[in-house]
Coordinates of C-alpha atoms and ligand atoms in Angstrom, one line a residue:
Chain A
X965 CA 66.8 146.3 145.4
X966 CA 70.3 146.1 147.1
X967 CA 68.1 144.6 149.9
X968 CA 66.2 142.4 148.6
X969 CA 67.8 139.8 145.9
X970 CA 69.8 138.4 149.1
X971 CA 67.2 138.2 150.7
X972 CA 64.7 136.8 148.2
X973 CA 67.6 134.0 147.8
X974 CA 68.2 133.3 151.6
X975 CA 64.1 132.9 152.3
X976 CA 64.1 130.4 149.3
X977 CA 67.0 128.8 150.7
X978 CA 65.6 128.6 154.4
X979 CA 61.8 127.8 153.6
X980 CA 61.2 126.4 149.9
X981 CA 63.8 123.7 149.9
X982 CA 62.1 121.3 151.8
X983 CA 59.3 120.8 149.6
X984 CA 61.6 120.7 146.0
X985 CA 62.3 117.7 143.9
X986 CA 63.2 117.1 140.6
X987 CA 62.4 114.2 138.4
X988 CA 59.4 112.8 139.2
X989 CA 59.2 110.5 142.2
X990 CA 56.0 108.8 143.7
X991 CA 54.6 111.2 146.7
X992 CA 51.6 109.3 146.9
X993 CA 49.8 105.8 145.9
X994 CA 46.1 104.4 146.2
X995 CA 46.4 101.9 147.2
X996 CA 48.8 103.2 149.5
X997 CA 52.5 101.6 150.5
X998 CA 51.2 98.7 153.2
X999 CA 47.9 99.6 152.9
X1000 CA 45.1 96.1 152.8
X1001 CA 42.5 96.4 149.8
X1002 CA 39.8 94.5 148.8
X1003 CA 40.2 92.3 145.5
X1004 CA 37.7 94.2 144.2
X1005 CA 39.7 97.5 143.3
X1006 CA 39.9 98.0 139.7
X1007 CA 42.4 100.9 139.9
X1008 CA 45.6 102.5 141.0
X1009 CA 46.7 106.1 141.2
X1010 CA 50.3 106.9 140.9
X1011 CA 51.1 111.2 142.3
X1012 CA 54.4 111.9 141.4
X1013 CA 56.6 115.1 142.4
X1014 CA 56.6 116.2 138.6
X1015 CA 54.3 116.2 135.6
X1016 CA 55.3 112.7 133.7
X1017 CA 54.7 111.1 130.1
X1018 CA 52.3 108.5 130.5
X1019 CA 53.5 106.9 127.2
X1020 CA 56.6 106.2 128.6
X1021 CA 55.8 105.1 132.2
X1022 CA 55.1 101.8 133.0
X1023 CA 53.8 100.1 136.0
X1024 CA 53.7 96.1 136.9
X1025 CA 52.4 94.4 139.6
X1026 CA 53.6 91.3 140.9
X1027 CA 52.6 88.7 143.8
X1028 CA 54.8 87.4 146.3
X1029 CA 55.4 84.1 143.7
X1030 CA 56.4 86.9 140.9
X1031 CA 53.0 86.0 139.3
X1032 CA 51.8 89.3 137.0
X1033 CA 48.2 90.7 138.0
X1034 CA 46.4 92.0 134.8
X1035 CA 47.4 95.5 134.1
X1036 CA 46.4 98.2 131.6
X1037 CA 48.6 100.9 130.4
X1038 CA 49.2 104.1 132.4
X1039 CA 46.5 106.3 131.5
X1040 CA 46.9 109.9 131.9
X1041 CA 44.4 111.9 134.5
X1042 CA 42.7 115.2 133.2
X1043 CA 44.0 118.1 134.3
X1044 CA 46.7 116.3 137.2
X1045 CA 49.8 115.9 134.8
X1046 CA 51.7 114.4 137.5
X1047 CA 48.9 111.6 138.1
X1048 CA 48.6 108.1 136.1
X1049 CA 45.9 105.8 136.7
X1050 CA 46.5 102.2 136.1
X1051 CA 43.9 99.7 135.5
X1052 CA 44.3 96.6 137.4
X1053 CA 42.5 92.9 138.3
X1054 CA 43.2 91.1 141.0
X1055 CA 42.6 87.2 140.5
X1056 CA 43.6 86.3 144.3
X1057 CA 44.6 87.5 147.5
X1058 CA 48.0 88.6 148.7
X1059 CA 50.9 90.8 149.3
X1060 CA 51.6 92.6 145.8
X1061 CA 54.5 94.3 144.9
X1062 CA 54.1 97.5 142.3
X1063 CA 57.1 98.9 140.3
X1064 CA 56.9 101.7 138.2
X1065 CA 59.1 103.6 135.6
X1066 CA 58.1 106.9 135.3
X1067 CA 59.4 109.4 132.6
X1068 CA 59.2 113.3 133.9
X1069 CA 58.2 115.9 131.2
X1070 CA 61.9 117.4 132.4
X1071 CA 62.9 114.0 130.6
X1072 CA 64.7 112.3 133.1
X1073 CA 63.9 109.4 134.3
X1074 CA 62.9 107.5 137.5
X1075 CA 61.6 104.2 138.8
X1076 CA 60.7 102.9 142.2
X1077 CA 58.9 99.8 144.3
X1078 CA 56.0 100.0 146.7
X1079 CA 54.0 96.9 147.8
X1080 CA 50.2 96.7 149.5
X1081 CA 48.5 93.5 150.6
X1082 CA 45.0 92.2 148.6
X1083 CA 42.5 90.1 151.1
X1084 CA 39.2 88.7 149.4
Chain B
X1243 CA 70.5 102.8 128.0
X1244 CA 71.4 104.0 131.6
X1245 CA 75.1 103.9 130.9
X1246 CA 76.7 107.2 131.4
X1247 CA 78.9 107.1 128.4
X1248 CA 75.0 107.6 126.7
X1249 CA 74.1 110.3 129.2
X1250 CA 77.4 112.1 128.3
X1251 CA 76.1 111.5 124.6
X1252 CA 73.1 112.9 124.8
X1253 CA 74.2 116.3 126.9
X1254 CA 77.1 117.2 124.2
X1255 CA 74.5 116.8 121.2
X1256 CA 72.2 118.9 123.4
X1257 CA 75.0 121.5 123.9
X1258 CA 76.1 121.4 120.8
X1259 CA 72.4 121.8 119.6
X1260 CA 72.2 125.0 122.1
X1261 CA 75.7 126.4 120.5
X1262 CA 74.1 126.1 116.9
X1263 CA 70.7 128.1 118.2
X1264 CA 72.7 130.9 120.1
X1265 CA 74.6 131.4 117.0
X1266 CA 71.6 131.9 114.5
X1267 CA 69.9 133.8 117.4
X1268 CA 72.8 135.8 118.0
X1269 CA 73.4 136.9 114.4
X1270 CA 69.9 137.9 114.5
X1271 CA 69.9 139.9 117.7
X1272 CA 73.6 141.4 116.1
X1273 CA 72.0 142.6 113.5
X1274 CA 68.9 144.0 115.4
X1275 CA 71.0 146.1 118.2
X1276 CA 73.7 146.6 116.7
X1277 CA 74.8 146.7 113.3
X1278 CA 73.8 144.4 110.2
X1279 CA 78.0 143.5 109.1
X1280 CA 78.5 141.5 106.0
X1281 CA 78.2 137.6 106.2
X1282 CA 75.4 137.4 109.3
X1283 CA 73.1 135.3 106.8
X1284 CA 75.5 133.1 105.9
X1285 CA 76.0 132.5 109.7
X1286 CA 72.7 132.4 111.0
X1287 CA 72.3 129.5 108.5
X1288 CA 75.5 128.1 109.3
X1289 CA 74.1 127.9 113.2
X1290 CA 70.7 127.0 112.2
X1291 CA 72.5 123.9 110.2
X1292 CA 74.3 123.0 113.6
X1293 CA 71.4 123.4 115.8
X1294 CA 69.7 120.6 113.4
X1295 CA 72.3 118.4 113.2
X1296 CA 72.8 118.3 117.1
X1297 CA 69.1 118.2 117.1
X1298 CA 68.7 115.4 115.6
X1299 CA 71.3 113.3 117.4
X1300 CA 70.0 114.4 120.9
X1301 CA 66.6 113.8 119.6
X1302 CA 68.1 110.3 118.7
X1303 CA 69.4 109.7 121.8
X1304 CA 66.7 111.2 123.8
X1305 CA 63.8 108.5 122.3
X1306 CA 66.5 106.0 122.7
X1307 CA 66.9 106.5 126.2
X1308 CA 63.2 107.2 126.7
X1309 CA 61.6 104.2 124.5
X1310 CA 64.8 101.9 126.4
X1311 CA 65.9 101.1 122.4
X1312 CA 68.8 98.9 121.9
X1313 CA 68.7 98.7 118.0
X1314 CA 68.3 101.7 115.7
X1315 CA 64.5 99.8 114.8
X1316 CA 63.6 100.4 118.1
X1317 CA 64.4 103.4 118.2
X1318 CA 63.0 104.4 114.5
X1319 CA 59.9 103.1 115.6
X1320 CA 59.8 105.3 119.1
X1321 CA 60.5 108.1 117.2
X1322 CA 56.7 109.4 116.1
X1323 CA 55.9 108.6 120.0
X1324 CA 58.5 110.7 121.3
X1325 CA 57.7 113.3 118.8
X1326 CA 53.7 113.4 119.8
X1327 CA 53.5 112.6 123.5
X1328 CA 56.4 114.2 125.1
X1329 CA 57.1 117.7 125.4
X1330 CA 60.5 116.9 124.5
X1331 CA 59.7 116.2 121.3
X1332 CA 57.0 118.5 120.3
X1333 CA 59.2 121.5 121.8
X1334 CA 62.2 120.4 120.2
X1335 CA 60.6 120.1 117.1
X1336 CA 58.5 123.5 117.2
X1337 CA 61.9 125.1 118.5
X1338 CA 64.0 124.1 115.5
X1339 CA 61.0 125.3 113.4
X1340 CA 60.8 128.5 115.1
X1341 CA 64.7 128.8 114.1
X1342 CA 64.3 128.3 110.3
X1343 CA 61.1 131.0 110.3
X1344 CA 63.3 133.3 112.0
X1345 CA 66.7 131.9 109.6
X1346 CA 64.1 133.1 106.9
X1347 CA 63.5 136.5 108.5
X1348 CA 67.1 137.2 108.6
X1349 CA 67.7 136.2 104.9
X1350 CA 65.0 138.9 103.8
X1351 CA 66.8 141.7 106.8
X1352 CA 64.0 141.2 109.2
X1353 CA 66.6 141.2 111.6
X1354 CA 64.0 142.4 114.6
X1355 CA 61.8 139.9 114.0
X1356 CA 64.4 137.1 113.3
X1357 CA 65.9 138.1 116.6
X1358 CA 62.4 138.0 118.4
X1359 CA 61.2 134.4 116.8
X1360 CA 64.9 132.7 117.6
X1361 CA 64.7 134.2 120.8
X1362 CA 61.5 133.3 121.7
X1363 CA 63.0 129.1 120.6
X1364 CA 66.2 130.0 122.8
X1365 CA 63.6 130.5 126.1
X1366 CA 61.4 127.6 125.3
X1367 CA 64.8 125.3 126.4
X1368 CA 63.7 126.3 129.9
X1369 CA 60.7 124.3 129.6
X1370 CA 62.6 121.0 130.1
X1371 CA 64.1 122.2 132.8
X1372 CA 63.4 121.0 136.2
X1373 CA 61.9 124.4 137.3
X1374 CA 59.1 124.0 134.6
X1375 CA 58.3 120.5 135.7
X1376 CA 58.1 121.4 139.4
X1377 CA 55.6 122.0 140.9
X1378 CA 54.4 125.2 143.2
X1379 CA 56.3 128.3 144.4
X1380 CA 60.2 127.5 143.7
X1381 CA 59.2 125.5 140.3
X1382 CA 58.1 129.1 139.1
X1383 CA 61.1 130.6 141.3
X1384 CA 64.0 128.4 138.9
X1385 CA 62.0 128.9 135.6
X1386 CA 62.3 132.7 136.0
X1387 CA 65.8 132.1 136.8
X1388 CA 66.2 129.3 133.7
X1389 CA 64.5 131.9 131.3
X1390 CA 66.4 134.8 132.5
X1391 CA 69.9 132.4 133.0
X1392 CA 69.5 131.0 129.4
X1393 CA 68.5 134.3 127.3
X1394 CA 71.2 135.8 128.7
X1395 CA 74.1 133.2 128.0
X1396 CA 72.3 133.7 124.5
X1397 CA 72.8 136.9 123.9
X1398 CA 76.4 137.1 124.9
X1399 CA 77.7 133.7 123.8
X1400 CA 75.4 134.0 120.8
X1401 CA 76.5 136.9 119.3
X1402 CA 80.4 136.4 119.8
X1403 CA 80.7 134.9 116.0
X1404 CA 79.1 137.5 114.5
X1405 CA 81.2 140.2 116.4
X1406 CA 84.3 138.5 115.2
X1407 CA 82.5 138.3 111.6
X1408 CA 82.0 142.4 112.1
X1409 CA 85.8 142.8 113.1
X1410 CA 86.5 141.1 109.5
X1411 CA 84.7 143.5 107.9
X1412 CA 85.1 147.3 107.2
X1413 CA 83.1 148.4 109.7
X1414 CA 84.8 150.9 112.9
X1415 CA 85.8 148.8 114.6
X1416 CA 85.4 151.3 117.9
X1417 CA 81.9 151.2 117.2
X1418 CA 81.3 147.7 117.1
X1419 CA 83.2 147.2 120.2
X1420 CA 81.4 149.9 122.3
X1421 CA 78.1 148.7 121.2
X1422 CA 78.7 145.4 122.1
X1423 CA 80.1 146.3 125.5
X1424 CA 77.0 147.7 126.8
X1425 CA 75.3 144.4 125.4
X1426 CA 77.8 142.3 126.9
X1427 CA 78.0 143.3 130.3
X1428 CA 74.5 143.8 131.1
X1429 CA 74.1 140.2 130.0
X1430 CA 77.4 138.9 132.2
X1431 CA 75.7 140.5 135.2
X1432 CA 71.9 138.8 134.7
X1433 CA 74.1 135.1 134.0
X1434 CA 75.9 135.8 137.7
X1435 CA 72.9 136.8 139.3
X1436 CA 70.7 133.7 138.0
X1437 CA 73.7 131.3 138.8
X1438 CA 74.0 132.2 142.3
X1439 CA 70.2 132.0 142.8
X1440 CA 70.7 128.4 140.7
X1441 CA 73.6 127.4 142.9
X1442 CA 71.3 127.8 146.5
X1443 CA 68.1 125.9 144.6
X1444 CA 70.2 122.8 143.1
X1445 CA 73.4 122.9 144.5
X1446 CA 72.8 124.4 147.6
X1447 CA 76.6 123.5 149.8
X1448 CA 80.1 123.8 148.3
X1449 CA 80.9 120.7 149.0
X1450 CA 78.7 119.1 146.0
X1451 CA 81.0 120.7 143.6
X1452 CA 83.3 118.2 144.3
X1453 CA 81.6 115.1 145.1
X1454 CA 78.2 114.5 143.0
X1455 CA 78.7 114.5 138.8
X1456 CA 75.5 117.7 138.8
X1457 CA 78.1 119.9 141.0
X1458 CA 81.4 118.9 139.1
X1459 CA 79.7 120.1 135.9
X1460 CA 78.4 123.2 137.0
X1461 CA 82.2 123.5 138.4
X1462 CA 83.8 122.9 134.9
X1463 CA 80.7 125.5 133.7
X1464 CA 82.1 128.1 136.8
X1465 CA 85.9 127.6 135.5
X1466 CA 85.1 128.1 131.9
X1467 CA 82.9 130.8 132.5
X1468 CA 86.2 132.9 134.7
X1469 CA 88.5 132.2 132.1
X1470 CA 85.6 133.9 129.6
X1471 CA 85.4 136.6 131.8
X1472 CA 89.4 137.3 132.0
X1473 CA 89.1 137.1 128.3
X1474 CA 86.1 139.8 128.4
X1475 CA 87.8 142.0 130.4
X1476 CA 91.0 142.4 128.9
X1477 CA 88.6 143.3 125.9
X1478 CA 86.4 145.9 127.7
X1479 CA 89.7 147.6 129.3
X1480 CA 92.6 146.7 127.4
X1481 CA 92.1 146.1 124.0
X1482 CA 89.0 148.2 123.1
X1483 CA 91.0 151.3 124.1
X1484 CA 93.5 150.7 122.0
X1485 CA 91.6 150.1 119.1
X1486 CA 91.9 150.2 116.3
X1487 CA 95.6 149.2 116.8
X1488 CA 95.0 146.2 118.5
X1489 CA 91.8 145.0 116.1
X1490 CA 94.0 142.1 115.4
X1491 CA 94.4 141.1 119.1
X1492 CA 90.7 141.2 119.8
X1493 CA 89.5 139.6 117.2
X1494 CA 92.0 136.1 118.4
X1495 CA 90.5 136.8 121.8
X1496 CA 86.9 136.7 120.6
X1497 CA 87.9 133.9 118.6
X1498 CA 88.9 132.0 122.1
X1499 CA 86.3 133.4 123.4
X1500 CA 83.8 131.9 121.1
X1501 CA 85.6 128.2 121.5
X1502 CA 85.5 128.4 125.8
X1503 CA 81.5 129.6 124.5
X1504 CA 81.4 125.9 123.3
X1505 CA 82.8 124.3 126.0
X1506 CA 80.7 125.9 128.4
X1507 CA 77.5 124.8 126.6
X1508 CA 78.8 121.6 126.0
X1509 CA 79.6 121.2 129.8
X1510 CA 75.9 122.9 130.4
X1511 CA 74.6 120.3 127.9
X1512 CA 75.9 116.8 130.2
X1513 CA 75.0 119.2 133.5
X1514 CA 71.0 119.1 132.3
X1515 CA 71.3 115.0 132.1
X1516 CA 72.5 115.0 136.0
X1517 CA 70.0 115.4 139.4
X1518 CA 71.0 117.9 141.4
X1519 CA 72.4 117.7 144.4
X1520 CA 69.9 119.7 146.7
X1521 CA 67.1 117.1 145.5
X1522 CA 68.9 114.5 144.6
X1523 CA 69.9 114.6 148.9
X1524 CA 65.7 115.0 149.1
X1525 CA 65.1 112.2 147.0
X1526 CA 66.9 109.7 148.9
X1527 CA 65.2 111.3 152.1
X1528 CA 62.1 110.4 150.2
X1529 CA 62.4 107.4 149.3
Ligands
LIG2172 CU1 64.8 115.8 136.6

């Protein structure tokens, strides 16, 4: 027992820190930061570092003239409480520009840009 | 509502909320383990009142921040949102029930059971914390830590009033104090141990004490809690001893002990608002 708390601490310290975060920030998008899509995707998906409150998260979309693309609410995805899945419709082509708010179940709160490019 | 004079707001209701709970907790636990004195109903409701009233003005300021409110409509209107879709709310709300069930429970002597339903509310504050919302090995690492961290600030800082309350009253006070002792120093030793092991997760390098707003907090926390401990110990060694001479002089320094109790919640209450500095430095890598 003498042993082992230091030691416990100094593995945590030398292996698990790399993968910690608090708050909830974006680890992964689809579509993905830079990626081309087709106009005919109907959804994003939003994985973030922490479970978040869909209620209070909010995601826009943008084109490069600032025009809005049609967005739903952030909806919650069963069972992946640090997931939101946001309905979208793109009209036209073009390099869009996503920002989000999220809210963290920890309740603070983070926000963030990524863009992706639409062709037709 | 991302002004820090908010954010300060909002952690010193929530500390002031957590000194109310410890209080009503800790007249409940004083009256489990040690001894029922005179006067621990009247402050378990006198904590439970506090615990509402910061309650209510961190829940305030919580939906305000959350729903991005800048009139009190707003915010009115955020409430029942905040209250059903965020485990802030429902937790919040469930904890303060949990404390007037257990309130109730002390009023009729259930002092075991008050003690166990209060105590259970005093853990379920871990579940905001960062470990809870984490994900994966170290998420379950820091919850331990957060359950074991919290419960035991509880049970010392808690039951501080209601030792002064038992010094009032006719009770030995050798008895009291011995009793408590044991109580006291087994939790001092699980609130060092957790705090180290929080330090390395969050904090991680000395440095960040100094220059991030996370590390100066959990300084002002570190400096409060040494000048508790001098205050303890003179207790334990000096002034226990020579009881029941010096019943007078312990009761003042539980008395300051209680108030640096306070301040180190309060100061725990605006750390809890902060990122810490080991992922705040991860964030930025991230991003
Ligand atoms: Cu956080």
């Amino acid at each position: 027992m003498r042993l082992s708390i230091p030691a416990v601490a100094a593995m945590l310290m030398l292996a698990a820190t790399p993968s910690a975060f608090a708050h909830a920030y974006l680890t992964k998008s689809s579509p993905a930061a830079g990626a081309v899509v087709g106009a005919s995707t109907s959804s994003m998906l939003l994985i973030f570092t922490e479970a978040v409150q869909p209620k209070f998260c909010t995601v826009t979309v943008t084109d490069s003239a600032g025009i809005p693309a049609d967005t739903g609410a952030p909806q919650a995805v069963p069972g992946h409480g640090n997931e939101l899945s946001v309905p979208v419709h793109f009209s036209r082509a073009g390099k869009y520009t996503v920002k989000w708010h999220a809210l963290s179940v920890d309740t603070h709160k983070t926000h963030g840009t990524f863009s992706f490019s639409v062709n037709q | 509502m991302d002004n820090p004079v908010w954010m300060v707001l909002r952690g010193l209701s929530r500390g002031l909320h957590l000194a109310g709970y410890f209080s009503a907790f800790g007249a409940a636990l004083f009256g489990a383990v040690i001894m029922p004195v005179p006067g621990l109903r009247r402050l378990a409701w006198g904590g439970f009142a506090v615990a509402v009233l910061g309650g209510a003005a961190w829940f305030w300021l919580q939906t305000a921040d959350f729903a991005s409110a800048r009139s009190p409509s707003a915010v009115l209107a955020a409430l029942p949102l905040v209250a059903e879709y965020t485990r802030f709310g429902w937790l919040t709300l469930a904890r303060l029930a949990l404390l007037l069930l257990a309130v109730l429970c002390a009023q009729g002597r259930r002092w075991r059971l008050a003690a166990a339903l209060a105590g259970l509310g005093v853990l379920g504050e871990s579940w905001l914390g960062h470990g809870a919302a984490m994900t994966g090995m170290e998420g379950w690492f820091l919850f331990a830590c957060s359950l074991a961290h919290i419960g035991a600030a509880a049970a010392w800082l808690g039951t501080l009033p209601a030792l002064a309350l038992g010094l009032c009253s006719g009770v030995s006070p050798m008895v009291l104090a011995q009793r408590y002792s044991r109580l006291g120093m087994l939790c001092v030793a699980a609130i060092l141990v957790t705090a180290f092991l929080q330090y390395l997760l969050l904090i991680g390098r000395v440095s960040a004490f100094f220059n991030t707003g996370y590390g100066e907090a959990a300084l002002l926390k570190l400096v409060l809690f040494a000048a508790l401990l001098t205050l303890a110990a003179r207790n334990r060694w000096r002034l226990t001893p020579a009881l029941p001479a010096s019943r007078a002089a312990l009761l003042r320094a539980i008395l300051w002990e209680t108030a640096l109790g306070v301040l180190v919640l309060l100061a725990a209450g605006v750390l809890m608002q902060l990122s810490p500095p080991v992922m705040a430095a991860m964030a930025g890598m991230a991003s």
